[in-house]
Coordinates of C-alpha atoms in Angstrom, one line a residue:
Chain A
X232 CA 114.1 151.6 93.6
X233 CA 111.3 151.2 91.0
X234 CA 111.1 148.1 89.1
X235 CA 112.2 149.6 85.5
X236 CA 115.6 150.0 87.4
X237 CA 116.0 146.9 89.4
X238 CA 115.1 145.5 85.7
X239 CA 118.5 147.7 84.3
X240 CA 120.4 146.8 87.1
X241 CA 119.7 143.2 86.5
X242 CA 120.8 143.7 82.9
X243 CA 124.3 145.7 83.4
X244 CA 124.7 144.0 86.2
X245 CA 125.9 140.0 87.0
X246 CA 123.3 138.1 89.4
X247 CA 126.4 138.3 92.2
X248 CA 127.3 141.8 91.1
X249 CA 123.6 142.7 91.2
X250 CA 122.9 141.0 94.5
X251 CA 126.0 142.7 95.9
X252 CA 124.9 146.5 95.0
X253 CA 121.8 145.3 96.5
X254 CA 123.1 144.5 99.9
X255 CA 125.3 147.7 99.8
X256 CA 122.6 149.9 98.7
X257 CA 120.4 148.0 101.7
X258 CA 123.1 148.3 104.6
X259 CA 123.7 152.0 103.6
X260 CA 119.9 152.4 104.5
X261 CA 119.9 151.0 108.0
X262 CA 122.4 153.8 109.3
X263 CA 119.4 155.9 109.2
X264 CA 117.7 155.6 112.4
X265 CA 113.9 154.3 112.6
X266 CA 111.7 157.7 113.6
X267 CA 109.0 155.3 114.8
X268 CA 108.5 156.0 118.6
X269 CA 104.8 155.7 118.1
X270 CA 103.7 157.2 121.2
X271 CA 100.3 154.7 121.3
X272 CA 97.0 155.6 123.4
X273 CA 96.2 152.2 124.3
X274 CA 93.1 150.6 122.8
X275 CA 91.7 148.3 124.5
X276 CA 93.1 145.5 125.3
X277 CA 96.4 146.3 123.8
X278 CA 99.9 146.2 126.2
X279 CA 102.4 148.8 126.3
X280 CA 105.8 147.6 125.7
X281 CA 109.1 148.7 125.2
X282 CA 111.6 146.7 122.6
X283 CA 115.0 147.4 121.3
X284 CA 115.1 147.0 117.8
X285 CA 118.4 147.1 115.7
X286 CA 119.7 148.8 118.7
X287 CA 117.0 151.4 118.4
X288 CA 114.2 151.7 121.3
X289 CA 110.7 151.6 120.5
X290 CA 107.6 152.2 122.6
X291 CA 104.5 150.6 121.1
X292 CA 101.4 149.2 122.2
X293 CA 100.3 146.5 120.9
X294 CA 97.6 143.8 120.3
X295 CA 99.0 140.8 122.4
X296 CA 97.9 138.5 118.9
X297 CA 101.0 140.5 117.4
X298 CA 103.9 138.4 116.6
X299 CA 107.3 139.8 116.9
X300 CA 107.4 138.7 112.8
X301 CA 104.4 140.9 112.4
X302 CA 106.1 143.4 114.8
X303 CA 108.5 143.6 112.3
X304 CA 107.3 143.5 108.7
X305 CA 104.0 144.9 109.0
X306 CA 104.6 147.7 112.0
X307 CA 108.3 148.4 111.4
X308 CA 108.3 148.0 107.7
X309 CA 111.4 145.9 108.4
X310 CA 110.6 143.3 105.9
X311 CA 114.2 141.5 105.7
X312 CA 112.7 139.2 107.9
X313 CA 110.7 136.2 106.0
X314 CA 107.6 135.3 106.3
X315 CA 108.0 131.7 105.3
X316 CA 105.3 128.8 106.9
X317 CA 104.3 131.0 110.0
X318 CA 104.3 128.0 111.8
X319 CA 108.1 127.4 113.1
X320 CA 108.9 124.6 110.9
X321 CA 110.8 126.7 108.3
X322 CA 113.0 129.5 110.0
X323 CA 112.8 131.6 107.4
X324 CA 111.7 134.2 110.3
X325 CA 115.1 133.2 112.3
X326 CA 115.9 136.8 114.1
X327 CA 117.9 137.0 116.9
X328 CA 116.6 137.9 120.9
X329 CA 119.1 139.3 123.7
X330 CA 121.8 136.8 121.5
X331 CA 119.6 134.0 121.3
X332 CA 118.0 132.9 117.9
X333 CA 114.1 132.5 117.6
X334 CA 111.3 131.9 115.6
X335 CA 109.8 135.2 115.4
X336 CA 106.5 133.9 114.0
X337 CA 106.1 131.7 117.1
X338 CA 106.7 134.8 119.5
X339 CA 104.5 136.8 120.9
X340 CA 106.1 140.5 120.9
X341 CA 104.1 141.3 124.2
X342 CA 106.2 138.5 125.6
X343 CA 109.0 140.3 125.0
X344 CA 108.8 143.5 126.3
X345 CA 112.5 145.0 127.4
X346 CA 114.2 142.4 124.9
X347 CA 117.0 143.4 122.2
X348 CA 116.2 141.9 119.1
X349 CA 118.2 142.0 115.6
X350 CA 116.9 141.2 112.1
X351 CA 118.8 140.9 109.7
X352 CA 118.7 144.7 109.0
X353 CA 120.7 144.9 112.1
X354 CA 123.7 143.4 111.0
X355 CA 125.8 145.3 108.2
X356 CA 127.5 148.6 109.7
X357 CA 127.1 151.3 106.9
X358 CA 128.0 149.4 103.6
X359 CA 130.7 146.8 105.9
X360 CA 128.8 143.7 105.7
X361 CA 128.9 141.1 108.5
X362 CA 131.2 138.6 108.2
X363 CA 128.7 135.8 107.3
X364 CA 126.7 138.4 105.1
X365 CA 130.3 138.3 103.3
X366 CA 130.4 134.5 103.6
X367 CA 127.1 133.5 101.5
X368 CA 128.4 136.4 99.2
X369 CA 131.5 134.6 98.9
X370 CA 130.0 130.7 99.0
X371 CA 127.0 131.7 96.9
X372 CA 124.7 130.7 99.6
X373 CA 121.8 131.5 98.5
X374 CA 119.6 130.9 95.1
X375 CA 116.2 132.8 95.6
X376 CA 117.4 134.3 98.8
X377 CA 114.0 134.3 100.5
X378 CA 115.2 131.9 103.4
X379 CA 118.6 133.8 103.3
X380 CA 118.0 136.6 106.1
X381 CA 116.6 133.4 108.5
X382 CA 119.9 131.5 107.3
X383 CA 122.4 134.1 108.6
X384 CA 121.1 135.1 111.5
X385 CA 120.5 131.7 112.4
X386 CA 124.3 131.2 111.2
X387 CA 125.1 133.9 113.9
X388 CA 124.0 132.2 116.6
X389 CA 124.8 128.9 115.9
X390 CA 128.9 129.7 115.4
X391 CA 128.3 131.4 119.2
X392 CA 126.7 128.2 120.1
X393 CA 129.9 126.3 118.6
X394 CA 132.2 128.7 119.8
X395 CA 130.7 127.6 123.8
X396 CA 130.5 124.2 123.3
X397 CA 127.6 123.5 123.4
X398 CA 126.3 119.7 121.9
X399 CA 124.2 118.7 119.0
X400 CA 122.4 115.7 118.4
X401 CA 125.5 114.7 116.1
X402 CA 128.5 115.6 118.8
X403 CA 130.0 112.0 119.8
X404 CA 130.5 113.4 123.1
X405 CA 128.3 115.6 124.8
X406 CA 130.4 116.9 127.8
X407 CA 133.7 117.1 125.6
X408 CA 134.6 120.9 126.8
X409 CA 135.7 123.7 124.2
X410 CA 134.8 125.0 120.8
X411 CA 132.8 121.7 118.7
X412 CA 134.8 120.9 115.8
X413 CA 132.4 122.1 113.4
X414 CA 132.2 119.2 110.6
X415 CA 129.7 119.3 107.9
X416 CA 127.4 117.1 109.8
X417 CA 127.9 119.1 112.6
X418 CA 126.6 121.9 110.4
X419 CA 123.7 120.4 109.0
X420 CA 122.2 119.5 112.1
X421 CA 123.2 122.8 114.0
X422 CA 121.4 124.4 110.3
X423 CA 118.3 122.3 110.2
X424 CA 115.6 124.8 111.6
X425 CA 116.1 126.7 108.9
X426 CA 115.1 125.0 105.1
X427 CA 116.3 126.5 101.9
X428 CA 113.9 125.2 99.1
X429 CA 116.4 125.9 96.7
X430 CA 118.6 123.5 98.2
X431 CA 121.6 125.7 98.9
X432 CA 122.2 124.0 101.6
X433 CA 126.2 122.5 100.0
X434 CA 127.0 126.5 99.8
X435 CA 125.6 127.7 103.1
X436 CA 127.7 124.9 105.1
X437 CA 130.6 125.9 103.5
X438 CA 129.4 129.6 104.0
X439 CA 128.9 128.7 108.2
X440 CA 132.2 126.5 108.6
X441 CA 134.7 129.1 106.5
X442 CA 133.2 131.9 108.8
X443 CA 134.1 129.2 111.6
X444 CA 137.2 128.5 110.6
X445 CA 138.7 131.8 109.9
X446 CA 137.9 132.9 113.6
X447 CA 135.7 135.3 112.4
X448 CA 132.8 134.9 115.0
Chain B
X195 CA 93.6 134.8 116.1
X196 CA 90.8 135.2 118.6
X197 CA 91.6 138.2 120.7
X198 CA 92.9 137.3 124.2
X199 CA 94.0 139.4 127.6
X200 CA 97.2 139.3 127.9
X201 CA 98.5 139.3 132.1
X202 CA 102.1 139.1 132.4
X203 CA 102.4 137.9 136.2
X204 CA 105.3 139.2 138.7
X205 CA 105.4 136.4 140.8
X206 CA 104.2 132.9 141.3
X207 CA 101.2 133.4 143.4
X208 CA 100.3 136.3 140.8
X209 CA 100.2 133.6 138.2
X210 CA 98.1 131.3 140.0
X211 CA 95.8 133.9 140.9
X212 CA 95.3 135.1 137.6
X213 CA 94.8 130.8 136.4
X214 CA 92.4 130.9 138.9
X215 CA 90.4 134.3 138.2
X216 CA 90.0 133.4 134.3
X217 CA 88.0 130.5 132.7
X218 CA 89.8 128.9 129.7
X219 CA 93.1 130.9 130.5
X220 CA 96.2 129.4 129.9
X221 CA 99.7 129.7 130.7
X222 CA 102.2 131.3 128.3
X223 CA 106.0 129.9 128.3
X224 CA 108.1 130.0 125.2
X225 CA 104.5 130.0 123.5
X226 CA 106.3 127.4 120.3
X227 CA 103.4 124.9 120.4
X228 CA 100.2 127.0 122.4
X229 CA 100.6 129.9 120.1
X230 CA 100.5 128.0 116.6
X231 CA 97.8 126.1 117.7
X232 CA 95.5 129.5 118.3
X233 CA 96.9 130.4 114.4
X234 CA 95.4 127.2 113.4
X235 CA 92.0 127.9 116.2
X236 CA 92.7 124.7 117.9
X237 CA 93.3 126.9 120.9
X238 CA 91.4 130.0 122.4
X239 CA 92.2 130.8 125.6
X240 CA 90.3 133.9 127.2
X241 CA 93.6 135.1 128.6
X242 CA 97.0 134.1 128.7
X243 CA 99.0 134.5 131.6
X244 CA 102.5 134.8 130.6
X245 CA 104.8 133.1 133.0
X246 CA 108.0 132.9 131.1
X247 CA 109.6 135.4 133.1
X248 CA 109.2 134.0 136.8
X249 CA 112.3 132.5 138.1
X250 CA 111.3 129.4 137.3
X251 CA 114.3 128.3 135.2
X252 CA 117.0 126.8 138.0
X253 CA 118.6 123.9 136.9
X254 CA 120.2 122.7 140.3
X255 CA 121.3 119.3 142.3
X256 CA 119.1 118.0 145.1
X257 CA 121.3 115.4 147.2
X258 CA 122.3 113.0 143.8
X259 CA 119.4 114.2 141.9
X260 CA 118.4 117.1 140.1
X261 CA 115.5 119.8 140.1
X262 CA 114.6 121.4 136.6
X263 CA 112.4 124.6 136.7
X264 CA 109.6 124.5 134.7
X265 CA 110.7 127.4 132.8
X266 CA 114.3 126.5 132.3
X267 CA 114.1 126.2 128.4
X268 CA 115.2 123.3 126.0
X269 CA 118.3 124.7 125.2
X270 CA 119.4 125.4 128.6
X271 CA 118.9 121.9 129.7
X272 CA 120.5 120.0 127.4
X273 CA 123.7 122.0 127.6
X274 CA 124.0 122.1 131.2
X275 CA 126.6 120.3 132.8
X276 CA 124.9 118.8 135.9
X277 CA 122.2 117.0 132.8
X278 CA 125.6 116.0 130.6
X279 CA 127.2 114.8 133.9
X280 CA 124.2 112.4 135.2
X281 CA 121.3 112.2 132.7
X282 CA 122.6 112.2 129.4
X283 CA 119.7 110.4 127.8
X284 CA 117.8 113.3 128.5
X285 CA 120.2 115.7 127.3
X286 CA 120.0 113.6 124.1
X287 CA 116.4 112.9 123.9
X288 CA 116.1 116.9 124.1
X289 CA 118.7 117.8 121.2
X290 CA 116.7 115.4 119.2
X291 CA 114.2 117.2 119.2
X292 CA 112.6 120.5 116.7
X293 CA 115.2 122.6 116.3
X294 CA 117.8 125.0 117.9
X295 CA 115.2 128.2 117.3
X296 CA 112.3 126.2 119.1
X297 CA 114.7 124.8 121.9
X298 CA 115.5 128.1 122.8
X299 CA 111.9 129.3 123.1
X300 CA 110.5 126.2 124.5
X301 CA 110.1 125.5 128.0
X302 CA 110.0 122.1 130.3
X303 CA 106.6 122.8 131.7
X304 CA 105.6 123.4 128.0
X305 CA 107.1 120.4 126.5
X306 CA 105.9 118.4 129.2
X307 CA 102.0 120.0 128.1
X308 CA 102.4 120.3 124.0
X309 CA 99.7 118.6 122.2
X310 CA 99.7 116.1 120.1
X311 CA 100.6 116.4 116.3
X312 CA 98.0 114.1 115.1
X313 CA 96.7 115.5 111.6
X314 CA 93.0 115.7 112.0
X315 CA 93.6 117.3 115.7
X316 CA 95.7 120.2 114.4
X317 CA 92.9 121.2 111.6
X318 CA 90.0 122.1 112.5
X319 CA 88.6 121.8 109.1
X320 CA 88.2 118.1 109.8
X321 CA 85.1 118.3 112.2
X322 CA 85.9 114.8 114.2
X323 CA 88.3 115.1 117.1
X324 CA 87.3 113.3 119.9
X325 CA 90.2 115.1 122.0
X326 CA 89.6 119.1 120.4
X327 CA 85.4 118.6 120.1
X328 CA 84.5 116.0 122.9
X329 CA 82.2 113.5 121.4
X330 CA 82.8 114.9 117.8
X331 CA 84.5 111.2 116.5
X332 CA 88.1 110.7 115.4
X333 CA 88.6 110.9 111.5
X334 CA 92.3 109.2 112.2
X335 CA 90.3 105.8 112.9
X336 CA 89.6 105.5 109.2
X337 CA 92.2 108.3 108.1
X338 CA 95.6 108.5 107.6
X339 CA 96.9 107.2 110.5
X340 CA 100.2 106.1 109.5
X341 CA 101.5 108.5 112.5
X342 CA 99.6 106.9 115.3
X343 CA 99.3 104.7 118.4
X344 CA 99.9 100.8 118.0
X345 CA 99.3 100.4 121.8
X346 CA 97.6 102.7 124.3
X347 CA 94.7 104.1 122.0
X348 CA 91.3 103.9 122.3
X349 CA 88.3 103.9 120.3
X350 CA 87.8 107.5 121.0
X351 CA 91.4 108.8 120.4
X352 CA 94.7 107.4 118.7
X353 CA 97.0 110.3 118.9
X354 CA 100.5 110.0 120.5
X355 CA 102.6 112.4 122.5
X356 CA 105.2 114.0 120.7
X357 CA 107.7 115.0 123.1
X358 CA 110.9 113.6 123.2
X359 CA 112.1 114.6 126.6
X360 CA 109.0 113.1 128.5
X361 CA 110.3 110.0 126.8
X362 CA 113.6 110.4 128.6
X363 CA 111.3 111.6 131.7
X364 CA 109.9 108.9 131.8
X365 CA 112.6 106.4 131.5
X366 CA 114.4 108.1 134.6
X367 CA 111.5 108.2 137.1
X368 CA 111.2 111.8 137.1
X369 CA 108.4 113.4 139.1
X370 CA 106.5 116.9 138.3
X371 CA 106.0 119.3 141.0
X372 CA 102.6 121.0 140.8
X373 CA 101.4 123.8 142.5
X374 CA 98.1 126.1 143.2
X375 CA 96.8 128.5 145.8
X376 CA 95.9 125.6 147.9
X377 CA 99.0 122.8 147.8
X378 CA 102.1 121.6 146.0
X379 CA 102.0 118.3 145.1
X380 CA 104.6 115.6 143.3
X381 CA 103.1 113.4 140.6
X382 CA 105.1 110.4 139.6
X383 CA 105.6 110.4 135.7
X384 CA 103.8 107.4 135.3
X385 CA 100.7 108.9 136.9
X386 CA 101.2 112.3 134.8
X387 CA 99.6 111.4 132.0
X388 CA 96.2 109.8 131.1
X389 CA 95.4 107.5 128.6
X390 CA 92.6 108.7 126.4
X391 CA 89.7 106.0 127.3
X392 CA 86.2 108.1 126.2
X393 CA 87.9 111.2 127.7
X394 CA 90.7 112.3 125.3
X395 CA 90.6 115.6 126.2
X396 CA 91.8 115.2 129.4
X397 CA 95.5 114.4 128.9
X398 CA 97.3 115.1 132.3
X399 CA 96.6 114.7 136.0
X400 CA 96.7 118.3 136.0
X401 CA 93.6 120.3 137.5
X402 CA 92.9 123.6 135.6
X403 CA 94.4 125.7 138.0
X404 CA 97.6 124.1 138.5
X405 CA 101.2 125.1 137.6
X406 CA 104.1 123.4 136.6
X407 CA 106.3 124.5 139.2
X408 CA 109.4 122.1 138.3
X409 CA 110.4 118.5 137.1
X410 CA 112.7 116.5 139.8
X411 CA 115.0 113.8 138.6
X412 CA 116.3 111.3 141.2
X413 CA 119.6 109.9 141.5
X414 CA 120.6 108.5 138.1
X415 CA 121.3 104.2 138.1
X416 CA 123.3 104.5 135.3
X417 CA 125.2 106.4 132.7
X418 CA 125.0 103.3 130.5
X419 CA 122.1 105.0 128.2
X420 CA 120.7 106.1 125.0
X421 CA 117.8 108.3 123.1
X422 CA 117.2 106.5 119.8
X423 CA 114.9 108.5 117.3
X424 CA 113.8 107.3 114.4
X425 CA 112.1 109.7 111.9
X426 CA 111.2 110.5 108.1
X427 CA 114.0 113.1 108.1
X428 CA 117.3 112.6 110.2
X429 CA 116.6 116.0 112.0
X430 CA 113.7 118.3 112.7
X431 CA 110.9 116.0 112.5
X432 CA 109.0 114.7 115.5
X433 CA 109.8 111.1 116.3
X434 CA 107.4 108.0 114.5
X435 CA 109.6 105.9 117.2
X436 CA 111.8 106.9 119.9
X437 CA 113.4 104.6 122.8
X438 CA 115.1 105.8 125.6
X439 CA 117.3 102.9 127.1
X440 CA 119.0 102.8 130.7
X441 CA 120.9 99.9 131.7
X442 CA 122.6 99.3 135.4
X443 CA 125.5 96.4 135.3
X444 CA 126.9 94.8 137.5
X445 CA 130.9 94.0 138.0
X446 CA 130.5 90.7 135.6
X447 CA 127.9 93.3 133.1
X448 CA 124.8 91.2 134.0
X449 CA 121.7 93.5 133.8
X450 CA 120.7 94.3 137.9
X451 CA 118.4 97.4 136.0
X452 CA 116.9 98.1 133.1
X453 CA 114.6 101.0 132.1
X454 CA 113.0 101.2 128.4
X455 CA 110.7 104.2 127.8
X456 CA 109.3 104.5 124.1
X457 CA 108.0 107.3 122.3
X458 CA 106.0 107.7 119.0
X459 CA 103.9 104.7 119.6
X460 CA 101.5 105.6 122.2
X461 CA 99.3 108.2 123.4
X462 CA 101.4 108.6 126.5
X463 CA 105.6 107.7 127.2
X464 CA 105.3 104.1 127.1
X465 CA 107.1 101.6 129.6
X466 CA 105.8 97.9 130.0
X467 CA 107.1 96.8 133.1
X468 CA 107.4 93.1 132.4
X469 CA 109.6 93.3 130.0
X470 CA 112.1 95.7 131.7
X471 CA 112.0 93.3 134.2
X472 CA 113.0 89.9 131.8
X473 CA 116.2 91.2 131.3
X474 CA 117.1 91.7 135.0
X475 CA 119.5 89.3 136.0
X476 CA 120.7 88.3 132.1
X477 CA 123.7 89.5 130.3
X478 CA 122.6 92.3 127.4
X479 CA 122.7 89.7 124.6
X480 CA 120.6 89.8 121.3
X481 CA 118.4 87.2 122.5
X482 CA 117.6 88.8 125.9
X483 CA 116.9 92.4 124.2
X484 CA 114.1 90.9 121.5
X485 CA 112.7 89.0 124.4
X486 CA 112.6 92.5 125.6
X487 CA 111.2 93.7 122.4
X488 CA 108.7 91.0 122.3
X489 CA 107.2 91.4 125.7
X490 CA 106.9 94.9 125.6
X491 CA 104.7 94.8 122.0
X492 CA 102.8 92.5 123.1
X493 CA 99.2 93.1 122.5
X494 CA 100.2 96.1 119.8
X495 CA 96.9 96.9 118.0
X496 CA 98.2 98.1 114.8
X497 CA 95.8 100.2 112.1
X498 CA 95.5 100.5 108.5
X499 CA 98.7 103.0 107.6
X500 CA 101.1 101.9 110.8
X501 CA 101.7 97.8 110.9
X502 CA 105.5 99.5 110.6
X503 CA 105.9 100.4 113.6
X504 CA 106.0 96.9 115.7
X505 CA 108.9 95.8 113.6
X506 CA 110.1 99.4 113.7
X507 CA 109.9 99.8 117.4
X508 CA 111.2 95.7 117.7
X509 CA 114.2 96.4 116.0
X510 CA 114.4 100.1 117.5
X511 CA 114.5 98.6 121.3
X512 CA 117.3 96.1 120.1
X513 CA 119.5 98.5 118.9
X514 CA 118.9 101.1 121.7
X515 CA 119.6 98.4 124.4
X516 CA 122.4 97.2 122.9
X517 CA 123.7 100.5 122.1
X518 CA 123.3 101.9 126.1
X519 CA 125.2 98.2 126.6
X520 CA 128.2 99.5 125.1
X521 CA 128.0 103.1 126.1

């Protein structure tokens, strides 16, 4: 899309109408598969690995000073994955590893060799959004959206998280068994690796508990 | 980031061998702290020997205590149910801490060995740092230093340790198993780490080719406990004061125990003692908590940005003990 027409869009277009084609027009791209088995002849130094991507395989070789972030935006050209601090204090680089959510910019991508990751890239199926995708559409989580892909797949993980039980530094009872009764606080604190500078953060705890409570995760 | 060799080790003894075949190598776990700090160039390691994969990571009972492997992550500890069940102040003390991404990266042995978050250490643009440059200076003495030790420093170094779950470690006697090609050997938590005297760089008892194999917890004393951390934000900030606070009662709720460990304030988990042992005996009562309190800050040394912290970490102990009273 060249900038003259993201410009028209805008114009005809509502912000949540706009930012809706958008996502549509972003998830109708990721059913066509990455052609990027780069078959490497390894430099020096560099590691031969073997990561699952978005559900698609991919054999690299790779400096070990290559972040999975890195990995991503700069090999992979998935850039729906932030770049943010770069440091781990922001989470705008949330992505998720075999189910388990991560900082991608503190990872090395050597280090995980064999692992399934998915970006945010990896979530929509065709133009069917995920159900938290729908959620921040529906809440208006988001203002800027830059912190947005690390907020849902964050979100993703954290409602599994919920769904096992498994305590916060909020939960008045750590052992109490079953799903956590996901209050606001609850939330928060679940939330608060990843910052929204916009301060979005009223609309993406709605966003996170309504997925919650509607059984949708 | 200076290049490194990268050696992902199969087994134990391949790890160690590779420690030991490598000057300046270092181990890899979850990589949240070790791998920042060679973004900043506060680290370069020749190699790093990636041990994150060794089945290291069994959380399982020994008798009434517990063994932890060193690569058991955050996450997995304080959601496992033999830690919820017997140690929940370290369960607490570990949920407190950074943030659901980094807790599921993170490993014990690496939280055990993170470095401090002491300003002028984590930039090398400031060319004093006793504890990164050995006998560069420390710009915190007449810095900023409104995150530093009040008791434990030296003239050399007033960084503190940031972990939180040492802090519980601590608290409840653990012990670290450490191995290399020659022996394993258990060090006490209280002998783990060193205070920084004129050697700041040294911060463990830990000889460069040893490995954290696990962390052992003995029986607990009681369930009556709490991890209080206080912070400039409520979550996702490392600790400016922390208290971890175990009390054994007896039938009539006199103290026959007590165990206060405090984080935030020194350059190691702190524990004084003499004044865990003035409230043996006494019923947990305001008055015998600030004689606590009183006791244990004793001889605090504050500096120019952190007078704060001994009423923070007076009033911090009160509520903690009286808190782990009630629990």
């Amino acid at each position: 899309m060249q900038p003259d027409d993201t410009e028209q869009l805008a114009h005809d277009l509502s912000r949540r109408e706009f930012i809706e084609t958008a996502a549509a027009v972003s998830g109708l791209a990721m059913t066509v598969p990455v052609l990027d088995a780069q078959t490497a002849v390894p430099e020096s130094g560099h590691v031969n690995c073997s990561l699952s991507i978005n559900k698609i395989r991919h054999t690299l070789s790779l400096d070990p000073r290559v972040t999975l972030l890195d990995l991503l935006r700069e090999q992979l050209h998935l850039t729906g994955t932030k770049k943010g601090c770069d440091h781990g204090q922001c989470g705008a680089c949330t992505v998720l590893a075999n189910g388990e959510r991560i900082n991608s910019c503190l990872a090395l991508a050597v280090s995980y060799d064999g692992a399934q990751i998915t970006s945010i890239e990896g979530l929509a199926s065709g133009d069917r959004l995920h159900p938290i995708q729908q959620a921040f559409l529906e809440s208006d989580g988001f203002q800027c959206g830059f912190c947005t892909p690390g907020q849902i797949c964050s979100s993703i993980a954290m409602l599994e998280e919920a769904r096992r039980g498994v305590p916060s530094a909020v939960s008045r009872d750590l052992s109490k068994p079953g799903p956590v009764d996901l209050t606001e606080d609850e939330a928060r604190e679940r939330m608060s690796g990843n910052l929204c500078r916009c301060g979005a953060y009223p609309n993406i705890v709605a966003a996170v508990r309504s997925t919650y409570h509607r059984g949708e995760l | 980031m200076k290049a490194f060799a990268y050696i992902r080790s199969n087994s134990v003894d391949d790890a160690l061998s590779s420690i030991a075949q490598h000057a300046n190598a270092k181990y890899l776990g979850g990589g949240t702290n070790l791998v920042d700090l060679m973004k900043t160039g506060v680290e370069k390691p020749s190699a790093l020997v990636d041990v994150s994969r060794l089945p290291l990571a069994t959380i399982e009972a020994r008798g009434d205590g517990v063994n932890i492997g060193a690569m058991a992550s955050n996450s997995a500890v304080a959601s496992h149910p033999l830690i919820l069940e017997r140690y929940p102040v370290l369960a607490q003390a570990l949920l407190a801490g950074a943030s659901a991404q980094i807790r599921n990266m993170a490993t014990v042995g690496g939280n055990l060995l993170q470095r401090t978050r002491c300003f002028y250490f984590y930039d090398p643009s400031y060319a004093e740092c006793n504890k990164r440059v050995p006998g560069s200076g420390c710009a915190a003495m007449s810095g900023y230093n409104r995150i530093h030790s009040i008791v434990g420093g030296s003239d050399h170094c007033i960084a503190v340790h940031p972990s939180d779950m040492a802090v519980a470690l601590t608290a409840l006697d653990a012990a670290v198993v450490v191995g290399n090609k020659r022996r394993e050997r258990i060090i006490p938590f209280r002998d783990f780490y060193r205070l920084p005297g004129d050697t700041p760089n040294i911060e463990t008892d830990l000889a460069p080719d040893d490995m954290i194999m696990s962390v052992a917890l003995p029986a607990p004393i009681s369930r009556h406990s709490t991890y209080l951390k206080i912070r400039d934000r409520n979550s996702f900030a490392f600790a400016l004061v922390s208290v971890a606070a175990i009390l054994d009662l007896d039938v009539d709720k006199r103290i026959r125990d007590a165990r206060i460990a405090i984080g935030g304030i020194a350059p190691k988990p702190w524990r004084v003692p003499s004044a865990e042992q003035a409230l043996t005996g006494q019923l947990p009562t305001e008055a015998a908590f600030a004689r606590a309190a009183e006791i244990l800050l004793e001889g605090a040394k504050p500096l120019r940005y952190n007078g704060f912290k001994v009423e923070l970490t007076r009033r911090a102990v009160m509520r903690a003990l009286s808190t782990a009273s009630a629990s």
